[in-house]
């Protein structure tokens, strides 16, 4: 591993780059790898690179094992000018993370943490999740030949478990307080040598930087004014922000976009604190939203995200389920079908434009974090119909009706 440090986002205490425990011994806030100050994008054909190879200067590894990769990343940045025009914005981009190996951005973080686990000689990995992260860790863990453990709550229906189980990892339903499982898993990991790649662990966050790196390249280094990230634990938004910071630090770009943290109103602990001007999140009681992937009532990176927003000068916004569903349909009708979480950014952009926070001069990138096909229950919220017509009448039916 290169000579780098981990730094506590809470108190600044320093740790070794080889540390697996993602939180500070003193203040329990998440640890983050120090900012990379020197580096460049690897030259050559990106089609022949993995993300870890192309951006190798921004990672701590001396050797990269290519076979741990499933060729994650390099997802499209799609522009939707018709929505931009209707809302009144200069540019509106969608970074379509559904085009990753397990259909969400989680794969970027998983591959980097798996590489870290391998570099340190671990043979076991795990995750606490029922959603995209579980699927991603199951796929990458098994592929790497690691003993792979996925902990889920006891009452998860089998149909939600199947997309995790198919990869063949050890799937364990835990009877007890799901909220405590995150911290408990880290404890078990320490005791039993299992590397838990949970939501905001240090190297998962490092992997999320690559979405920012790619957007810089894809937009020819014309950085958008704002990047909007649907936020739960806070790992993704921290990673994306750090990616822009590092590219600025090394001189690849000359400014950093403002970050918009977008939450669902039914579970918005970061928004609640931000509105109050508080630097500490409080647990949300009875969270409820259709965007289950961002339904964390007490996000482990919540305080770190508030600190980040203060440094960056961005903002935080919460949107209703109704607004999310409308955004989902609007995006789908332009060819980008995201799961409800992924449509929170567009709903947030519309709200901020109405409030006058965003203007027609602004160019904005929304992160479409995962695929619409991951949550087919959302179809019921839309009025989806097909026409019926006899074969002999098809000609006139089309003429008369459309
Ligand atoms: C995990 C996830 C998020 C939230 O990311 P965090 O890093 O937990 O903030 C958002 N959308 C989707 C689809 C996810 O799977
Ligand atoms: Zn600390």
Short mmCIF file of C-alpha atoms and ligand atoms in Angstrom, two decimals:
data_model
loop_
_atom_site.label_atom_id
_atom_site.label_comp_id
_atom_site.label_asym_id
_atom_site.label_seq_id
_atom_site.Cartn_x
_atom_site.Cartn_y
_atom_site.Cartn_z
CA UNK A 1 0.00 0.00 0.00
CA UNK A 2 1.20 3.54 -0.74
CA UNK A 3 2.27 5.89 2.02
CA UNK A 4 -1.06 7.55 2.82
CA UNK A 5 -3.08 8.15 5.96
CA UNK A 6 -6.70 7.83 6.99
CA UNK A 7 -8.06 10.90 8.76
CA UNK A 8 -11.08 11.06 11.05
CA UNK A 9 -13.82 13.28 9.55
CA UNK A 10 -14.86 14.21 13.08
CA UNK A 11 -11.72 15.00 15.08
CA UNK A 12 -8.88 14.74 12.58
CA UNK A 13 -7.08 11.86 14.30
CA UNK A 14 -4.83 9.93 11.92
CA UNK A 15 -4.77 6.20 11.19
CA UNK A 16 -2.91 3.76 8.94
CA UNK A 17 -4.05 3.26 5.37
CA UNK A 18 -4.24 -0.44 6.15
CA UNK A 19 -6.89 0.03 8.80
CA UNK A 20 -10.13 -1.83 8.12
CA UNK A 21 -12.26 -0.49 10.98
CA UNK A 22 -13.99 2.47 9.30
CA UNK A 23 -14.65 4.55 12.40
CA UNK A 24 -12.60 6.63 14.84
CA UNK A 25 -11.66 5.07 18.19
CA UNK A 26 -12.10 8.44 19.90
CA UNK A 27 -15.19 10.08 18.38
CA UNK A 28 -16.75 7.24 16.34
CA UNK A 29 -17.06 9.35 13.19
CA UNK A 30 -16.08 7.82 9.80
CA UNK A 31 -12.45 7.76 8.66
CA UNK A 32 -11.48 9.02 5.23
CA UNK A 33 -8.35 8.52 3.17
CA UNK A 34 -6.29 11.70 2.96
CA UNK A 35 -6.72 13.81 -0.18
CA UNK A 36 -4.52 12.76 -3.11
CA UNK A 37 -2.34 15.71 -4.02
CA UNK A 38 -0.49 14.43 -7.06
CA UNK A 39 -1.76 12.25 -9.86
CA UNK A 40 -3.17 12.04 -13.36
CA UNK A 41 -5.56 10.01 -15.42
CA UNK A 42 -3.85 6.99 -16.94
CA UNK A 43 -3.22 7.45 -20.65
CA UNK A 44 -4.59 5.06 -23.20
CA UNK A 45 -7.87 3.55 -24.19
CA UNK A 46 -10.46 3.62 -21.40
CA UNK A 47 -12.18 0.62 -22.98
CA UNK A 48 -9.13 -1.37 -21.93
CA UNK A 49 -9.02 -0.04 -18.37
CA UNK A 50 -10.87 -0.90 -15.19
CA UNK A 51 -11.71 2.09 -12.98
CA UNK A 52 -8.95 1.09 -10.57
CA UNK A 53 -6.43 1.09 -13.42
CA UNK A 54 -7.49 4.31 -15.11
CA UNK A 55 -7.50 6.26 -11.85
CA UNK A 56 -4.76 4.25 -10.13
CA UNK A 57 -2.96 7.41 -8.93
CA UNK A 58 -5.98 8.18 -6.76
CA UNK A 59 -5.96 4.85 -4.93
CA UNK A 60 -3.56 3.49 -2.32
CA UNK A 61 -2.83 0.17 -4.02
CA UNK A 62 0.57 -0.67 -5.42
CA UNK A 63 -0.77 -3.67 -7.29
CA UNK A 64 -4.22 -4.04 -8.75
CA UNK A 65 -5.81 -7.42 -9.30
CA UNK A 66 -7.83 -7.02 -12.45
CA UNK A 67 -9.74 -10.28 -12.00
CA UNK A 68 -11.54 -8.84 -8.96
CA UNK A 69 -13.27 -6.42 -11.31
CA UNK A 70 -16.50 -6.95 -13.25
CA UNK A 71 -15.74 -3.90 -15.39
CA UNK A 72 -17.87 -1.62 -13.25
CA UNK A 73 -18.09 2.10 -13.90
CA UNK A 74 -17.68 4.02 -17.16
CA UNK A 75 -21.44 4.50 -17.08
CA UNK A 76 -23.10 6.96 -19.48
CA UNK A 77 -23.65 10.62 -18.70
CA UNK A 78 -26.82 11.36 -20.65
CA UNK A 79 -28.13 14.82 -21.33
CA UNK A 80 -31.91 15.43 -21.36
CA UNK A 81 -32.32 18.87 -22.96
CA UNK A 82 -36.11 18.67 -23.17
CA UNK A 83 -36.49 18.39 -19.39
CA UNK A 84 -33.82 21.08 -18.91
CA UNK A 85 -35.72 23.44 -21.19
CA UNK A 86 -39.07 22.79 -19.55
CA UNK A 87 -37.72 23.38 -16.03
CA UNK A 88 -35.59 26.31 -17.16
CA UNK A 89 -32.00 25.17 -16.80
CA UNK A 90 -28.98 25.42 -19.04
CA UNK A 91 -28.03 21.74 -18.95
CA UNK A 92 -29.35 18.69 -17.20
CA UNK A 93 -27.27 15.50 -17.14
CA UNK A 94 -28.04 12.09 -15.75
CA UNK A 95 -25.16 9.86 -14.68
CA UNK A 96 -26.77 6.50 -15.30
CA UNK A 97 -25.35 4.20 -12.64
CA UNK A 98 -27.92 1.51 -13.40
CA UNK A 99 -25.48 0.35 -16.07
CA UNK A 100 -23.14 -1.26 -13.57
CA UNK A 101 -22.63 -5.05 -13.25
CA UNK A 102 -25.25 -5.38 -10.49
CA UNK A 103 -27.29 -2.37 -11.67
CA UNK A 104 -26.26 0.24 -9.11
CA UNK A 105 -23.34 2.51 -8.19
CA UNK A 106 -22.56 0.24 -5.21
CA UNK A 107 -20.28 -1.81 -7.49
CA UNK A 108 -17.72 1.04 -7.62
CA UNK A 109 -17.29 0.93 -3.87
CA UNK A 110 -17.44 -2.82 -3.62
CA UNK A 111 -14.62 -3.43 -6.08
CA UNK A 112 -12.31 -1.02 -4.27
CA UNK A 113 -13.05 -2.48 -0.84
CA UNK A 114 -12.59 -6.01 -2.21
CA UNK A 115 -9.21 -4.93 -3.60
CA UNK A 116 -8.31 -3.51 -0.17
CA UNK A 117 -9.44 -6.74 1.53
CA UNK A 118 -7.34 -8.77 -0.89
CA UNK A 119 -4.28 -6.53 -0.43
CA UNK A 120 -4.46 -7.15 3.32
CA UNK A 121 -4.85 -10.90 2.94
CA UNK A 122 -8.49 -11.20 4.02
CA UNK A 123 -10.41 -14.28 2.87
CA UNK A 124 -13.82 -13.26 4.21
CA UNK A 125 -16.03 -10.27 3.41
CA UNK A 126 -19.53 -9.24 4.41
CA UNK A 127 -22.25 -6.60 4.31
CA UNK A 128 -25.35 -5.60 6.24
CA UNK A 129 -28.00 -4.74 3.69
CA UNK A 130 -31.11 -5.97 1.96
CA UNK A 131 -30.74 -3.85 -1.10
CA UNK A 132 -28.26 -3.01 -3.80
CA UNK A 133 -25.25 -3.22 -1.53
CA UNK A 134 -26.03 -6.80 -0.54
CA UNK A 135 -26.38 -7.79 -4.17
CA UNK A 136 -23.13 -6.08 -5.07
CA UNK A 137 -21.07 -7.56 -2.23
CA UNK A 138 -22.54 -11.03 -2.84
CA UNK A 139 -21.55 -10.86 -6.51
CA UNK A 140 -18.04 -9.46 -6.03
CA UNK A 141 -17.27 -11.46 -2.89
CA UNK A 142 -18.14 -14.80 -4.40
CA UNK A 143 -16.38 -13.95 -7.64
CA UNK A 144 -13.19 -13.17 -5.74
CA UNK A 145 -13.44 -16.57 -4.04
CA UNK A 146 -14.00 -15.03 -0.60
CA UNK A 147 -16.26 -16.53 2.03
CA UNK A 148 -19.06 -13.95 1.78
CA UNK A 149 -21.61 -13.11 4.50
CA UNK A 150 -24.73 -11.02 3.99
CA UNK A 151 -26.73 -10.11 7.12
CA UNK A 152 -30.36 -9.13 6.64
CA UNK A 153 -33.34 -8.48 8.95
CA UNK A 154 -35.50 -11.44 9.90
CA UNK A 155 -38.69 -10.35 8.17
CA UNK A 156 -37.36 -9.71 4.69
CA UNK A 157 -39.60 -11.48 2.15
CA UNK A 158 -37.99 -14.23 0.08
CA UNK A 159 -38.56 -12.32 -3.18
CA UNK A 160 -36.25 -9.57 -1.89
CA UNK A 161 -33.67 -12.13 -0.87
CA UNK A 162 -33.56 -14.03 -4.16
CA UNK A 163 -31.51 -11.45 -6.09
CA UNK A 164 -28.90 -11.66 -3.32
CA UNK A 165 -29.10 -15.43 -2.85
CA UNK A 166 -28.57 -16.19 -6.53
CA UNK A 167 -24.89 -15.22 -6.24
CA UNK A 168 -24.31 -17.97 -3.70
CA UNK A 169 -23.10 -15.95 -0.70
CA UNK A 170 -23.95 -16.99 2.87
CA UNK A 171 -27.21 -15.17 3.55
CA UNK A 172 -28.09 -14.83 7.24
CA UNK A 173 -31.41 -13.52 8.56
CA UNK A 174 -30.75 -11.89 11.93
CA UNK A 175 -33.51 -11.81 14.53
CA UNK A 176 -33.07 -8.56 16.50
CA UNK A 177 -32.69 -4.78 16.24
CA UNK A 178 -31.68 -4.08 12.65
CA UNK A 179 -30.41 -0.62 13.61
CA UNK A 180 -27.74 -2.21 15.83
CA UNK A 181 -26.62 -4.66 13.19
CA UNK A 182 -24.29 -2.19 11.43
CA UNK A 183 -22.14 -1.69 14.55
CA UNK A 184 -22.49 -5.33 15.61
CA UNK A 185 -21.22 -6.50 12.22
CA UNK A 186 -18.07 -4.40 12.60
CA UNK A 187 -17.49 -6.02 15.99
CA UNK A 188 -17.96 -9.52 14.59
CA UNK A 189 -15.71 -8.62 11.69
CA UNK A 190 -12.91 -7.62 14.09
CA UNK A 191 -13.26 -10.87 16.01
CA UNK A 192 -13.60 -13.23 13.08
CA UNK A 193 -11.52 -11.62 10.36
CA UNK A 194 -14.45 -10.67 8.14
CA UNK A 195 -14.04 -7.43 6.21
CA UNK A 196 -17.45 -5.73 6.35
CA UNK A 197 -17.99 -3.54 3.31
CA UNK A 198 -20.92 -1.60 4.77
CA UNK A 199 -22.55 1.53 3.42
CA UNK A 200 -19.93 4.18 4.14
CA UNK A 201 -16.75 2.27 4.99
CA UNK A 202 -13.56 4.05 3.99
CA UNK A 203 -12.70 2.21 0.78
CA UNK A 204 -16.30 2.02 -0.44
CA UNK A 205 -16.32 5.82 -0.31
CA UNK A 206 -12.99 5.89 -2.19
CA UNK A 207 -14.58 3.83 -4.98
CA UNK A 208 -17.43 6.32 -5.34
CA UNK A 209 -14.91 9.01 -6.35
CA UNK A 210 -14.72 7.41 -9.78
CA UNK A 211 -18.22 8.60 -10.77
CA UNK A 212 -16.94 12.17 -10.36
CA UNK A 213 -13.75 11.39 -12.29
CA UNK A 214 -15.76 9.95 -15.17
CA UNK A 215 -18.16 12.90 -15.30
CA UNK A 216 -15.17 15.24 -15.61
CA UNK A 217 -13.88 13.24 -18.55
CA UNK A 218 -17.28 12.73 -20.17
CA UNK A 219 -18.17 16.42 -19.99
CA UNK A 220 -14.76 17.33 -21.36
CA UNK A 221 -13.83 18.93 -18.02
CA UNK A 222 -16.73 21.42 -18.24
CA UNK A 223 -17.76 20.90 -14.66
CA UNK A 224 -21.50 21.21 -13.92
CA UNK A 225 -22.50 23.90 -11.42
CA UNK A 226 -24.33 21.38 -9.24
CA UNK A 227 -24.28 17.63 -8.67
CA UNK A 228 -27.36 16.13 -7.02
CA UNK A 229 -27.00 12.89 -5.07
CA UNK A 230 -29.83 10.88 -3.44
CA UNK A 231 -28.47 10.29 0.03
CA UNK A 232 -28.99 7.72 2.74
CA UNK A 233 -25.90 6.61 4.69
CA UNK A 234 -23.93 9.38 2.97
CA UNK A 235 -21.16 7.27 1.45
CA UNK A 236 -21.87 8.04 -2.18
CA UNK A 237 -22.15 11.81 -1.82
CA UNK A 238 -18.96 11.94 0.25
CA UNK A 239 -17.11 9.93 -2.38
CA UNK A 240 -18.34 11.99 -5.32
CA UNK A 241 -17.40 15.22 -3.56
CA UNK A 242 -13.95 13.88 -2.71
CA UNK A 243 -13.46 12.88 -6.35
CA UNK A 244 -14.02 16.45 -7.53
CA UNK A 245 -11.81 17.77 -4.74
CA UNK A 246 -8.92 15.52 -5.75
CA UNK A 247 -9.19 16.36 -9.45
CA UNK A 248 -9.05 20.03 -8.49
CA UNK A 249 -6.15 19.43 -6.10
CA UNK A 250 -4.03 17.79 -8.81
CA UNK A 251 -4.99 20.46 -11.37
CA UNK A 252 -7.20 18.41 -13.71
CA UNK A 253 -10.20 20.71 -13.12
CA UNK A 254 -10.31 24.29 -11.88
CA UNK A 255 -13.43 24.32 -9.72
CA UNK A 256 -15.66 22.01 -7.70
CA UNK A 257 -19.42 21.80 -8.26
CA UNK A 258 -21.80 22.61 -5.46
CA UNK A 259 -23.27 19.45 -4.01
CA UNK A 260 -27.00 18.99 -3.45
CA UNK A 261 -27.87 16.29 -0.94
CA UNK A 262 -31.33 14.99 -1.87
CA UNK A 263 -33.44 13.02 0.59
CA UNK A 264 -36.96 11.59 0.76
CA UNK A 265 -39.22 13.64 3.05
CA UNK A 266 -40.36 10.41 4.75
CA UNK A 267 -36.82 9.88 6.06
CA UNK A 268 -34.64 12.98 5.98
CA UNK A 269 -32.35 13.14 9.03
CA UNK A 270 -29.65 15.10 7.17
CA UNK A 271 -32.15 17.60 5.76
CA UNK A 272 -33.73 18.05 9.22
CA UNK A 273 -30.38 18.91 10.80
CA UNK A 274 -29.35 21.12 7.86
CA UNK A 275 -32.58 23.14 8.14
CA UNK A 276 -32.00 23.70 11.83
CA UNK A 277 -28.41 24.70 11.24
CA UNK A 278 -27.31 21.79 13.40
CA UNK A 279 -24.09 19.84 12.80
CA UNK A 280 -25.46 16.65 14.38
CA UNK A 281 -28.13 14.41 12.94
CA UNK A 282 -30.93 13.00 15.04
CA UNK A 283 -32.59 9.63 14.54
CA UNK A 284 -35.81 9.74 12.49
CA UNK A 285 -38.70 7.86 14.11
CA UNK A 286 -40.93 5.73 11.85
CA UNK A 287 -39.27 6.38 8.49
CA UNK A 288 -41.55 5.81 5.53
CA UNK A 289 -40.89 6.37 1.85
CA UNK A 290 -41.17 4.49 -1.41
CA UNK A 291 -37.45 5.12 -1.86
CA UNK A 292 -36.38 2.28 0.45
CA UNK A 293 -32.71 2.50 -0.52
CA UNK A 294 -32.49 5.93 1.12
CA UNK A 295 -34.52 5.10 4.19
CA UNK A 296 -31.72 5.08 6.77
CA UNK A 297 -33.11 6.77 9.93
CA UNK A 298 -29.67 7.35 11.46
CA UNK A 299 -27.09 7.56 8.66
CA UNK A 300 -23.55 6.65 9.77
CA UNK A 301 -22.05 9.44 7.64
CA UNK A 302 -24.78 11.96 8.51
CA UNK A 303 -22.53 14.29 10.51
CA UNK A 304 -19.73 13.97 7.97
CA UNK A 305 -22.15 14.99 5.20
CA UNK A 306 -23.27 18.07 7.19
CA UNK A 307 -19.61 19.05 7.57
CA UNK A 308 -19.02 18.47 3.87
CA UNK A 309 -21.99 20.68 2.93
CA UNK A 310 -20.64 23.44 5.13
CA UNK A 311 -17.24 23.27 3.47
CA UNK A 312 -18.67 23.03 -0.05
CA UNK A 313 -21.50 25.55 0.30
CA UNK A 314 -24.07 23.25 -1.27
CA UNK A 315 -27.53 22.55 0.04
CA UNK A 316 -29.90 19.82 1.18
CA UNK A 317 -33.47 19.22 0.07
CA UNK A 318 -36.24 16.71 0.81
CA UNK A 319 -38.99 15.66 -1.61
CA UNK A 320 -42.26 13.75 -1.18
CA UNK A 321 -43.01 10.29 -2.55
CA UNK A 322 -45.49 11.88 -4.92
CA UNK A 323 -42.80 14.13 -6.37
CA UNK A 324 -40.47 11.13 -6.67
CA UNK A 325 -43.04 9.11 -8.66
CA UNK A 326 -43.70 12.02 -11.03
CA UNK A 327 -39.95 12.41 -11.61
CA UNK A 328 -39.62 8.67 -12.25
CA UNK A 329 -42.18 8.85 -15.08
CA UNK A 330 -40.63 11.98 -16.57
CA UNK A 331 -37.19 10.37 -16.67
CA UNK A 332 -38.52 7.09 -18.06
CA UNK A 333 -40.23 8.96 -20.87
CA UNK A 334 -36.80 10.26 -21.83
CA UNK A 335 -35.30 6.77 -21.76
CA UNK A 336 -33.77 6.73 -18.28
CA UNK A 337 -35.64 4.41 -15.93
CA UNK A 338 -34.29 4.63 -12.40
CA UNK A 339 -35.52 3.12 -9.17
CA UNK A 340 -37.41 5.61 -6.95
CA UNK A 341 -34.22 6.65 -5.06
CA UNK A 342 -32.64 7.60 -8.36
CA UNK A 343 -35.47 9.97 -9.23
CA UNK A 344 -35.12 11.97 -6.03
CA UNK A 345 -32.49 14.24 -7.65
CA UNK A 346 -34.79 15.37 -10.48
CA UNK A 347 -37.61 16.01 -7.99
CA UNK A 348 -35.12 18.02 -5.90
CA UNK A 349 -33.94 20.01 -8.92
CA UNK A 350 -37.50 20.94 -9.83
CA UNK A 351 -38.16 22.11 -6.28
CA UNK A 352 -34.96 24.16 -6.09
CA UNK A 353 -35.68 25.74 -9.47
CA UNK A 354 -39.16 26.75 -8.30
CA UNK A 355 -37.68 28.22 -5.15
CA UNK A 356 -35.23 30.20 -7.26
CA UNK A 357 -32.14 28.52 -5.76
CA UNK A 358 -31.28 27.23 -9.24
CA UNK A 359 -31.40 29.54 -12.25
CA UNK A 360 -31.55 29.20 -16.03
CA UNK A 361 -27.79 29.73 -16.14
CA UNK A 362 -27.14 26.54 -14.19
CA UNK A 363 -25.93 23.23 -15.42
CA UNK A 364 -26.74 20.23 -13.26
CA UNK A 365 -25.82 16.56 -13.02
CA UNK A 366 -28.17 14.11 -11.29
CA UNK A 367 -26.91 10.74 -10.12
CA UNK A 368 -29.23 7.93 -11.22
CA UNK A 369 -28.06 5.51 -8.57
CA UNK A 370 -29.83 2.31 -9.60
CA UNK A 371 -32.13 0.57 -12.07
CA UNK A 372 -35.91 0.92 -12.15
CA UNK A 373 -36.20 -2.83 -12.59
CA UNK A 374 -34.87 -3.30 -9.04
CA UNK A 375 -38.18 -2.19 -7.60
CA UNK A 376 -41.06 -3.26 -9.81
CA UNK A 377 -43.59 -2.50 -7.05
CA UNK A 378 -43.30 1.13 -8.16
CA UNK A 379 -45.15 0.24 -11.37
CA UNK A 380 -48.35 0.18 -9.32
CA UNK A 381 -47.96 3.88 -8.55
CA UNK A 382 -48.24 4.70 -12.22
CA UNK A 383 -51.30 4.39 -14.36
CA UNK A 384 -49.80 2.03 -16.93
CA UNK A 385 -52.07 0.71 -19.66
CA UNK A 386 -52.00 -0.89 -23.07
CA UNK A 387 -54.55 -0.45 -25.84
CA UNK A 388 -56.46 -3.41 -27.21
CA UNK A 389 -57.54 -3.75 -30.79
CA UNK A 390 -58.54 -6.46 -33.30
CA UNK A 391 -56.01 -7.30 -35.99
CA UNK A 392 -58.43 -6.38 -38.83
CA UNK A 393 -59.08 -2.98 -37.25
CA UNK A 394 -55.48 -2.06 -36.51
CA UNK A 395 -55.12 0.27 -39.49
CA UNK A 396 -58.15 2.38 -38.63
CA UNK A 397 -57.49 2.13 -34.90
CA UNK A 398 -54.12 3.78 -35.33
CA UNK A 399 -55.53 6.41 -37.69
CA UNK A 400 -58.44 7.27 -35.43
CA UNK A 401 -56.73 7.28 -32.09
CA UNK A 402 -53.25 8.77 -32.46
C1 LIG B 1 -27.33 2.82 -1.53
C2 LIG B 1 -28.22 3.63 -2.41
C3 LIG B 1 -28.38 5.01 -2.23
C4 LIG B 1 -27.79 5.75 -1.04
O1 LIG B 1 -26.40 5.82 -1.03
P1 LIG B 1 -25.63 6.13 0.34
O2 LIG B 1 -24.20 5.94 0.03
O3 LIG B 1 -26.16 5.17 1.35
O4 LIG B 1 -25.97 7.54 0.72
C5 LIG B 1 -29.15 5.72 -3.14
N1 LIG B 1 -29.75 5.10 -4.18
C6 LIG B 1 -29.63 3.76 -4.38
C7 LIG B 1 -30.32 3.15 -5.55
C8 LIG B 1 -28.86 2.99 -3.51
O5 LIG B 1 -28.75 1.68 -3.71
ZN1 LIG B 2 -12.32 11.09 15.53
#
